[in-house]
Coordinates of C-alpha atoms and ligand atoms in Angstrom, one line a residue:
M44 CA 69.9 92.5 108.8
G45 CA 72.5 93.1 106.0
L46 CA 74.6 96.0 105.2
A47 CA 73.4 99.5 104.7
I48 CA 74.5 102.2 102.3
N49 CA 76.3 103.9 105.2
D50 CA 78.5 100.8 105.7
F51 CA 79.5 100.8 102.1
A52 CA 80.3 104.5 102.2
S53 CA 82.5 104.1 105.2
L54 CA 84.3 101.2 103.4
A55 CA 84.8 103.3 100.3
L56 CA 86.0 106.3 102.2
D57 CA 88.5 104.2 104.1
L58 CA 90.0 103.1 100.9
T59 CA 91.0 106.6 99.9
S60 CA 92.7 107.4 103.2
G61 CA 96.0 105.9 104.5
V62 CA 99.4 106.9 103.4
S63 CA 100.7 103.7 102.0
A64 CA 99.2 100.8 100.2
Q65 CA 99.9 98.6 103.2
D66 CA 98.0 101.1 105.4
R67 CA 95.0 101.1 103.1
F68 CA 94.9 97.3 103.0
D69 CA 95.1 97.1 106.8
R70 CA 92.2 99.6 107.1
L71 CA 90.2 97.7 104.6
L72 CA 90.4 94.6 106.7
T73 CA 89.7 96.4 109.9
T74 CA 86.5 97.9 108.3
V75 CA 85.5 94.5 106.8
R76 CA 85.9 93.0 110.3
T77 CA 83.7 95.6 111.8
L78 CA 81.0 95.4 109.1
L79 CA 80.9 91.6 108.8
D80 CA 81.9 91.0 112.5
C81 CA 84.2 88.1 111.5
D82 CA 87.0 86.4 113.4
A83 CA 89.5 86.6 110.7
S84 CA 90.0 88.1 107.2
A85 CA 92.8 88.2 104.7
L86 CA 93.5 90.1 101.5
L87 CA 95.5 88.2 99.0
V88 CA 97.0 89.2 95.6
F89 CA 97.0 86.6 92.8
R90 CA 100.1 86.3 90.7
G91 CA 101.2 83.5 88.4
D92 CA 99.9 80.4 90.1
Q93 CA 99.8 81.6 93.7
F94 CA 98.0 83.8 96.2
T95 CA 100.2 86.0 98.4
P96 CA 98.7 87.5 101.6
L97 CA 99.1 91.3 101.6
A98 CA 97.3 92.0 104.8
I99 CA 95.7 89.9 107.5
N100 CA 93.4 90.5 110.5
G101 CA 92.8 88.0 113.2
L102 CA 95.3 85.5 111.7
A103 CA 98.7 84.4 112.9
T104 CA 101.6 86.6 111.6
E105 CA 103.2 83.6 109.9
V106 CA 100.3 83.6 107.4
L107 CA 101.9 86.7 105.8
G108 CA 104.9 84.6 104.8
R109 CA 103.0 81.8 103.2
R110 CA 102.7 81.6 99.5
F111 CA 99.6 79.6 98.5
V112 CA 99.9 77.7 95.3
V113 CA 96.3 77.7 94.0
A114 CA 96.3 74.2 92.7
E115 CA 97.2 72.9 96.2
H116 CA 94.5 74.7 98.1
P117 CA 91.0 73.6 97.0
R118 CA 89.3 76.5 98.8
L119 CA 91.4 79.1 97.1
E120 CA 91.1 77.3 93.9
A121 CA 87.3 77.4 94.2
I122 CA 87.4 81.1 94.8
A123 CA 89.7 81.7 91.9
R124 CA 87.4 79.7 89.6
A125 CA 84.0 80.9 90.8
G126 CA 84.2 84.5 89.6
D127 CA 81.6 85.3 92.3
V128 CA 81.0 85.0 96.1
V129 CA 81.8 81.6 97.4
R130 CA 80.1 80.4 100.6
F131 CA 81.6 77.2 101.8
P132 CA 79.3 74.9 103.7
A133 CA 80.1 75.1 107.4
D134 CA 81.0 71.4 107.5
S135 CA 82.9 71.4 104.3
D136 CA 85.8 69.0 104.5
L137 CA 88.0 70.9 102.1
P138 CA 91.3 71.7 104.0
D139 CA 91.5 75.3 105.0
P140 CA 94.7 77.2 104.4
Y141 CA 94.3 78.9 107.8
D142 CA 93.8 75.8 109.8
G143 CA 95.3 76.3 113.2
L144 CA 96.4 79.8 112.3
I145 CA 93.7 81.8 114.0
P146 CA 95.3 82.6 117.3
S147 CA 92.0 83.4 119.2
H148 CA 91.0 79.8 118.8
D149 CA 93.1 76.8 119.7
D150 CA 90.9 74.2 117.9
T151 CA 91.3 73.4 114.3
L152 CA 88.9 74.9 111.8
K153 CA 86.5 72.0 111.5
V154 CA 83.1 73.6 111.5
H155 CA 83.1 77.3 110.7
A156 CA 81.7 79.9 108.4
C157 CA 84.0 80.7 105.5
V158 CA 83.4 83.1 102.6
G159 CA 85.7 83.8 99.7
L160 CA 85.4 86.9 97.5
P161 CA 87.3 86.9 94.3
L162 CA 88.7 90.3 93.4
V163 CA 88.4 91.0 89.7
A164 CA 89.6 94.0 87.6
N165 CA 89.1 94.3 83.9
Q166 CA 87.7 90.7 84.0
R167 CA 91.0 89.4 85.3
L168 CA 91.4 87.8 88.7
I169 CA 93.8 90.0 90.7
G170 CA 93.2 88.7 94.2
A171 CA 90.8 87.4 96.9
L172 CA 89.3 88.4 100.2
T173 CA 88.7 85.6 102.6
I174 CA 86.5 85.9 105.7
D175 CA 86.2 83.3 108.4
D176 CA 84.2 83.0 111.6
F177 CA 83.8 80.3 114.2
N178 CA 80.0 80.8 114.3
P179 CA 78.9 78.7 111.3
R180 CA 75.9 81.0 110.6
Q181 CA 77.8 84.2 111.0
F182 CA 77.5 85.4 107.4
D183 CA 74.0 84.1 106.7
R184 CA 72.5 87.6 107.3
F185 CA 74.5 89.1 104.5
S186 CA 73.1 88.8 101.0
D187 CA 75.2 87.9 98.0
A188 CA 74.7 91.4 96.7
D189 CA 76.2 92.8 100.0
L190 CA 79.2 90.6 99.7
R191 CA 79.6 91.4 96.0
T192 CA 79.8 95.1 96.8
V193 CA 82.4 94.5 99.5
S194 CA 84.3 92.5 96.9
A195 CA 84.1 95.2 94.3
L196 CA 85.4 97.9 96.7
A197 CA 88.2 95.7 97.8
A198 CA 89.1 94.9 94.2
A199 CA 89.2 98.6 93.4
S200 CA 91.6 99.2 96.2
L201 CA 93.9 96.4 95.3
N202 CA 93.8 97.3 91.6
N203 CA 94.7 100.9 92.4
A204 CA 97.7 99.8 94.5
L205 CA 98.9 97.5 91.7
L206 CA 98.5 100.3 89.1
M207 CA 100.4 102.8 91.4
E208 CA 103.1 100.3 91.8
K209 CA 103.5 99.9 88.0
L210 CA 103.6 103.7 87.6
E211 CA 106.2 104.0 90.3
Q212 CA 108.3 101.4 88.6
L213 CA 107.9 103.1 85.2
S214 CA 109.0 106.4 86.6
G215 CA 111.9 104.8 88.4
Q216 CA 110.8 106.0 91.8
L217 CA 110.7 103.9 94.9
G218 CA 107.6 101.8 95.1
V219 CA 106.0 100.1 98.0
S220 CA 106.9 96.8 96.2
L221 CA 104.0 94.6 97.1
P222 CA 105.4 91.2 98.0
G223 CA 105.0 88.8 95.1
A224 CA 103.5 91.5 93.0
D225 CA 106.2 91.5 90.4
G226 CA 108.6 89.2 88.8
P227 CA 107.8 85.8 87.2
P228 CA 105.3 83.4 88.7
H229 CA 106.8 80.9 91.2
Q230 CA 109.5 83.3 92.4
S231 CA 111.8 80.9 94.1
G232 CA 114.0 83.8 95.1
E233 CA 111.4 86.1 96.8
I234 CA 112.9 87.9 99.8
I235 CA 110.5 87.5 102.6
G236 CA 110.3 90.3 105.2
Q237 CA 108.4 93.4 106.1
S238 CA 110.4 94.6 109.1
P239 CA 111.7 98.2 108.8
A240 CA 115.2 96.9 108.3
M241 CA 114.2 94.6 105.4
L242 CA 112.0 97.3 103.8
A243 CA 115.0 99.6 103.9
L244 CA 117.1 96.9 102.3
K245 CA 114.5 96.3 99.6
R246 CA 114.4 100.0 98.7
E247 CA 118.2 100.0 98.4
I248 CA 118.0 97.0 96.1
E249 CA 115.6 98.8 93.9
V250 CA 117.8 101.9 93.8
V251 CA 121.0 100.1 93.0
A252 CA 119.4 97.8 90.6
K253 CA 118.6 100.7 88.3
T254 CA 122.3 101.6 88.0
D255 CA 125.3 99.8 86.8
L256 CA 127.2 100.5 90.0
T257 CA 129.3 97.7 91.7
A258 CA 127.3 96.5 94.7
L259 CA 128.9 94.9 97.7
V260 CA 126.5 92.8 99.8
L261 CA 127.6 92.5 103.4
G262 CA 126.1 90.5 106.2
Q263 CA 126.5 87.6 108.6
T264 CA 126.3 84.1 107.4
G265 CA 122.9 82.8 106.3
T266 CA 121.2 86.3 106.1
G267 CA 120.3 85.9 102.4
K268 CA 123.1 87.7 100.6
E269 CA 122.8 85.4 97.6
L270 CA 119.1 86.2 97.4
V271 CA 119.9 89.9 97.5
A272 CA 122.4 89.6 94.7
E273 CA 119.8 87.7 92.6
A274 CA 117.2 90.4 93.3
I275 CA 119.6 93.2 92.2
H276 CA 120.3 91.4 89.0
G277 CA 116.6 90.5 88.5
A278 CA 115.5 94.1 88.9
S279 CA 118.2 95.5 86.7
L280 CA 118.2 96.3 83.0
R281 CA 120.5 93.3 82.6
A282 CA 117.8 90.9 83.9
G283 CA 117.4 89.2 80.5
K284 CA 121.2 88.5 80.4
P285 CA 123.1 85.9 82.4
L286 CA 123.9 86.2 86.1
I287 CA 127.1 84.2 86.5
Y288 CA 128.0 82.9 89.9
L289 CA 131.5 82.5 91.1
N290 CA 132.4 81.2 94.5
C291 CA 135.7 82.8 95.4
A292 CA 136.2 80.5 98.4
A293 CA 136.2 77.4 96.2
L294 CA 138.7 78.7 93.7
P295 CA 142.1 77.0 93.9
E296 CA 144.9 79.4 92.9
S297 CA 146.0 77.2 90.1
V298 CA 142.7 77.2 88.1
A299 CA 141.4 80.6 89.3
E300 CA 142.8 82.7 86.6
S301 CA 141.5 80.5 83.8
E302 CA 138.1 80.3 85.6
L303 CA 137.9 84.0 85.7
F304 CA 139.5 85.0 82.4
G305 CA 139.5 81.8 80.3
H306 CA 142.4 80.4 78.4
V307 CA 143.5 79.8 74.8
K308 CA 144.3 76.4 73.4
G309 CA 147.8 75.3 74.4
A310 CA 148.1 77.8 77.2
F311 CA 149.1 75.1 79.5
T312 CA 149.2 71.3 79.7
G313 CA 145.6 70.2 79.4
A314 CA 144.3 73.3 77.7
I315 CA 143.2 71.4 74.7
S316 CA 140.8 74.1 73.5
H317 CA 139.8 77.7 74.0
R318 CA 137.7 78.3 77.0
Q319 CA 135.7 81.3 78.0
G320 CA 136.1 82.6 81.6
K321 CA 133.3 83.7 83.9
F322 CA 133.9 87.4 82.9
E323 CA 133.2 86.6 79.2
L324 CA 130.2 84.4 80.1
A325 CA 128.8 87.3 82.0
D326 CA 129.3 89.7 79.2
G327 CA 126.2 92.0 79.0
G328 CA 125.0 90.6 82.3
T329 CA 126.2 90.4 85.9
L330 CA 129.0 88.5 87.6
F331 CA 128.4 87.6 91.2
L332 CA 131.6 87.2 93.2
D333 CA 130.4 85.3 96.2
E334 CA 132.6 85.2 99.3
V335 CA 134.9 87.8 97.7
G336 CA 136.8 88.1 101.0
E337 CA 138.4 84.8 100.5
L338 CA 140.3 85.8 97.3
S339 CA 144.0 85.6 97.5
L340 CA 146.0 88.8 97.2
G341 CA 147.4 87.6 93.9
L342 CA 143.9 87.2 92.4
Q343 CA 142.8 90.4 94.0
A344 CA 145.4 92.2 91.9
K345 CA 144.2 90.5 88.7
L346 CA 140.6 91.2 89.4
L347 CA 141.4 94.9 90.1
R348 CA 142.9 95.2 86.7
V349 CA 139.8 94.1 84.9
L350 CA 137.6 96.3 87.0
Q351 CA 139.9 99.3 86.3
Y352 CA 140.2 98.8 82.6
G353 CA 137.2 96.8 81.6
D354 CA 139.3 94.4 79.5
L355 CA 141.0 91.1 80.2
Q356 CA 143.3 88.7 78.6
R357 CA 142.7 85.0 78.4
V358 CA 145.5 82.9 79.9
G359 CA 148.1 82.3 77.2
S360 CA 147.0 85.2 75.0
D361 CA 148.1 88.8 74.8
K362 CA 145.0 90.0 73.1
A363 CA 142.8 92.2 75.2
I364 CA 139.1 91.3 75.3
K365 CA 136.5 94.0 76.2
V366 CA 133.7 93.0 78.5
D367 CA 130.7 94.7 79.7
V368 CA 130.0 93.2 83.1
R369 CA 128.3 94.4 86.2
I370 CA 129.8 93.2 89.4
I371 CA 128.0 92.2 92.6
A372 CA 130.2 90.9 95.4
A373 CA 129.3 89.4 98.7
T374 CA 131.1 88.5 101.9
N375 CA 130.4 87.7 105.5
R376 CA 133.7 89.1 106.5
D377 CA 134.3 92.6 107.8
L378 CA 136.2 93.8 104.7
R379 CA 137.2 97.0 106.2
Q380 CA 139.0 95.1 109.0
E381 CA 140.5 92.8 106.4
V382 CA 141.9 95.9 104.7
L383 CA 143.4 97.1 108.0
D384 CA 144.9 93.7 108.6
K385 CA 146.4 93.8 105.1
R386 CA 144.5 90.7 104.0
F387 CA 142.4 92.6 101.4
R388 CA 143.7 95.3 99.0
A389 CA 142.4 98.7 99.9
D390 CA 142.1 99.7 96.2
L391 CA 140.0 96.7 95.4
Y392 CA 137.9 97.3 98.5
H393 CA 137.1 100.8 97.3
R394 CA 136.2 99.6 93.8
L395 CA 133.9 97.0 95.2
S396 CA 132.2 99.0 97.9
V397 CA 130.8 101.7 95.6
F398 CA 127.3 100.8 96.8
P399 CA 127.4 98.6 100.0
L400 CA 124.3 96.9 101.1
Q401 CA 124.1 95.6 104.7
V402 CA 121.8 92.6 105.1
P403 CA 120.5 92.7 108.7
P404 CA 120.9 89.7 111.0
L405 CA 117.7 87.8 111.8
E406 CA 117.6 89.2 115.3
Q407 CA 117.0 92.7 113.9
R408 CA 114.0 91.7 111.9
G409 CA 111.3 91.1 114.6
D410 CA 108.2 89.3 113.3
D411 CA 109.9 88.5 110.0
L412 CA 111.0 85.4 111.7
L413 CA 107.4 84.2 111.8
L414 CA 106.9 85.2 108.2
L415 CA 109.9 83.2 107.2
A416 CA 108.7 80.3 109.2
G417 CA 105.3 80.4 107.4
F418 CA 107.1 80.7 104.1
F419 CA 109.3 77.6 104.7
L420 CA 106.5 75.5 106.3
E421 CA 104.1 76.2 103.4
R422 CA 106.8 75.0 101.0
W423 CA 107.4 71.8 102.8
R424 CA 103.7 71.3 103.4
S425 CA 103.3 71.3 99.7
K426 CA 106.4 69.1 99.0
L427 CA 105.2 66.5 101.5
G428 CA 101.6 66.6 100.4
L429 CA 100.3 67.5 103.8
S430 CA 97.0 69.2 104.3
S431 CA 98.4 71.3 107.1
L432 CA 101.8 72.0 108.6
R433 CA 102.2 74.6 111.3
L434 CA 103.8 75.6 114.6
D435 CA 101.9 75.6 117.9
E436 CA 101.9 78.8 119.9
A437 CA 104.7 77.6 122.3
S438 CA 106.9 76.8 119.3
R439 CA 106.4 80.3 117.9
R440 CA 107.4 81.8 121.2
L441 CA 110.4 79.5 121.5
L442 CA 111.6 80.5 118.0
M443 CA 111.1 84.2 118.6
G444 CA 113.1 84.0 121.8
A445 CA 116.0 81.9 120.5
A446 CA 119.3 83.1 119.2
W447 CA 120.1 82.6 115.5
P448 CA 123.8 83.0 114.9
G449 CA 123.2 81.1 111.6
N450 CA 120.4 83.5 110.7
V451 CA 117.8 82.5 108.1
R452 CA 119.7 79.4 107.0
E453 CA 119.7 78.1 110.5
L454 CA 116.0 78.8 111.0
E455 CA 115.3 77.0 107.7
H456 CA 117.3 73.9 108.8
C457 CA 115.8 73.9 112.3
L458 CA 112.3 74.0 110.9
H459 CA 113.1 71.4 108.3
R460 CA 114.4 69.0 111.1
A461 CA 111.3 69.8 113.2
T462 CA 109.0 69.0 110.3
V463 CA 110.6 65.6 109.7
L464 CA 110.5 64.8 113.5
A465 CA 106.9 66.0 113.9
R466 CA 105.8 64.1 110.9
A467 CA 107.5 60.9 112.0
E468 CA 105.7 61.1 115.3
S469 CA 102.2 61.6 113.8
P470 CA 102.1 60.3 110.3
T471 CA 98.8 62.0 109.4
A472 CA 98.0 64.8 106.9
E473 CA 97.9 67.4 109.7
V474 CA 101.3 68.0 111.3
V475 CA 101.8 70.3 114.2
I476 CA 105.3 71.3 115.3
H477 CA 105.8 71.4 119.1
P478 CA 108.7 72.7 121.1
R479 CA 110.1 69.2 121.6
H480 CA 110.7 69.1 117.8
L481 CA 112.8 72.2 117.8
D482 CA 116.2 71.5 119.2
R483 CA 116.5 75.0 120.6
G484 CA 118.3 75.5 123.9
P485 CA 117.2 78.0 126.5
T486 CA 116.4 81.4 125.0
T487 CA 119.1 84.2 125.0
D488 CA 116.6 86.6 126.4
P489 CA 114.6 85.0 129.2
Q490 CA 111.9 87.7 128.8
A491 CA 111.5 87.2 125.1
G492 CA 108.1 85.9 124.1
V493 CA 107.1 85.4 127.8
P494 CA 103.9 87.2 128.8
A495 CA 104.1 90.1 131.3
P496 CA 105.4 89.4 134.8
V497 CA 102.1 88.2 136.2
S498 CA 102.1 85.4 138.7
L499 CA 100.5 82.2 137.3
P500 CA 97.5 81.4 139.5
G501 CA 96.7 77.7 139.9
A502 CA 93.3 76.7 138.7
D503 CA 90.6 75.6 141.2
P504 CA 90.8 71.9 141.8
G505 CA 88.2 69.7 140.2
L506 CA 87.8 71.8 137.0
G507 CA 88.1 69.9 133.7
F508 CA 90.9 70.8 131.4
R509 CA 88.9 73.2 129.3
Q510 CA 87.4 75.1 132.2
A511 CA 90.8 75.2 134.0
T512 CA 92.4 76.7 130.9
E513 CA 89.6 79.2 130.5
Q514 CA 89.8 80.2 134.1
F515 CA 93.6 80.6 133.7
Q516 CA 93.0 82.8 130.7
Q517 CA 90.5 84.9 132.5
R518 CA 92.8 85.5 135.4
L519 CA 95.8 86.2 133.3
I520 CA 93.8 88.8 131.3
R521 CA 92.3 90.4 134.4
Q522 CA 95.7 90.7 136.1
T523 CA 97.3 92.1 133.0
L524 CA 94.4 94.6 132.6
E525 CA 94.9 95.6 136.2
A526 CA 98.6 96.0 135.8
N527 CA 97.9 98.2 132.8
G528 CA 95.2 100.4 134.4
G529 CA 92.5 98.8 132.3
N530 CA 94.2 99.7 129.0
W531 CA 93.3 96.9 126.5
A532 CA 95.9 97.8 123.8
A533 CA 98.7 97.8 126.4
S534 CA 97.5 94.6 127.9
A535 CA 97.3 93.0 124.4
R536 CA 100.9 94.0 123.9
D537 CA 102.1 92.5 127.1
L538 CA 100.3 89.3 126.4
G539 CA 101.7 89.1 122.9
L540 CA 98.2 89.2 121.4
D541 CA 96.6 91.4 118.7
T542 CA 94.2 93.8 120.4
G543 CA 91.2 92.6 118.4
N544 CA 92.0 89.0 119.3
L545 CA 92.2 90.0 123.0
H546 CA 88.8 91.7 122.8
R547 CA 87.2 88.7 121.1
L548 CA 88.9 86.3 123.5
A549 CA 87.6 88.3 126.5
K550 CA 84.1 88.3 124.9
R551 CA 84.3 84.5 124.5
L552 CA 85.4 84.1 128.1
G553 CA 82.4 86.2 129.2
M554 CA 84.5 89.0 130.5
K555 CA 82.8 91.8 128.6
Ligands
ATP197 N1 114.5 87.0 103.3 C1 114.5 85.7 102.9 N2 113.4 85.2 102.4 C2 113.3 83.9 102.0 N3 114.4 83.0 102.1 C3 115.5 83.5 102.6 C4 115.6 84.8 103.0 N4 116.9 85.0 103.5 C5 117.5 83.9 103.3 N5 116.7 82.9 102.8 C6 117.1 81.5 102.5 O1 118.1 81.2 103.5 C7 119.1 80.4 103.0 C8 120.4 81.1 103.2 O2 120.5 82.3 102.4 P1 121.8 82.7 101.5 O3 122.4 81.5 101.0 O4 121.4 83.7 100.5 O5 122.7 83.3 102.7 P2 124.1 84.0 102.6 O6 124.0 85.3 103.3 O7 124.6 83.9 101.2 O8 125.0 83.1 103.6 P3 126.5 82.7 103.6 O9 127.3 84.0 104.0 O10 126.7 81.6 104.6 O11 126.9 82.3 102.2 C9 118.7 80.2 101.5 O12 118.0 79.0 101.4 C10 117.8 81.3 101.2 O13 116.9 81.0 100.2
MG198 MG1 126.2 82.9 100.4

């Protein structure tokens, strides 16, 4: 039995409801899951040379942070090339981008049903819909025509969202800003994150980018301040002009002035020719003053002068040079406190902090940590030529519960080390990171990532590993359900599972 006209109608109607694009994408996948009864599905947008997941259903959260370079994922490449429904043979040995990333199932995706639907608008590939199920025959009952219709409806939805985004950009309003949907292909500087704190920051970036205001990027070490500065420049009208970087912390007093403002030939011993300073190099573009809190008071005075009058003098010259430079400054210091402590000039502080942006610490970003993990792991997977590189469930919990004083940079380094260790231990093409590879101490919050306070029942003696595990899962689910008065959604939350996953798991365990 395939799909009926009613099913398509419900799919089409769903696409028109929902307040945000994200909302519509999530609905789309929920409906697809109901119609096709699949274990996992994903909606991806195609840009440049990569697929970026926009919404997922039944897949691990970290998938949302992965950026799949088409040429490295044969299944996605096949979908991109086919221009039509692709049914992969159940025993296909093409590596699957979601291998090990379907939480309801602990095994790898060896034999399973996998269908890819290319999403096409105006004869151009704009994305893909992937559907997976552990029953190898799951999609046999749907005709190609059925699947093509699903694909056409999904393509219409995605195309609408992309057009809306373009319109919003044109009119200068705030867009939803689909991840990876703008900017050049191979965005090395993409800011990963969908938590409310990061979405708010992205909106602020868009707002300030459209102006010439001086922006001050604040935040703890390793939160991504440099990325934010790049994003502001990249989204501004100056994007085609240079973004000049100056690290104020690495600026010895003796050369600082000539670094900033340049010098003329003969200005001092060794000045054998004219030299442009950073301000001149940035003319028409943006000057990024990183670690601005480290500037000496003397240099602060000189910088202030340029900001006030918009002109400067090269060292050794009394001619004023006009420059048109937009300033973005960043610091991990509390500049206001520095002002109170008389280490930073109040007048310069006010000049710089016209538009302050606060980059939130990692601990305020919730699941973004998993997205970032997926983002970094996919990058190294590709660099190392592995077919799969992922975290096991215990590692995910460990990372989510750990403290990250060094924020994203610390997470990146921690995962990098773990990748190297895990790979050394099992030199195969499929590398799984376990907690022992993550040199994380005990968690700051002993409750974090740990399932609800349910006692762990011992399994009946004599059961094999698999049966014991299943028995344990059954008991844990039953107890959690009892503790939650039979409420599945609340139980799923306590167990750290997606509600749909919990339902399917319960079904598989014969509990429904
Ligand atoms: N949201 C993000 N998405 C992807 N990568 C990120 C994100 N935030 C930070 N990173 C990465 O983390 C690392 C640290 O970021 P960055 O250098 O911008 O931090 P910072 O705030 O400037 O730190 P510091 O104050 O120590 O200079 C970089 O490799 C950066 O690419
Ligand atoms: Mg920095």
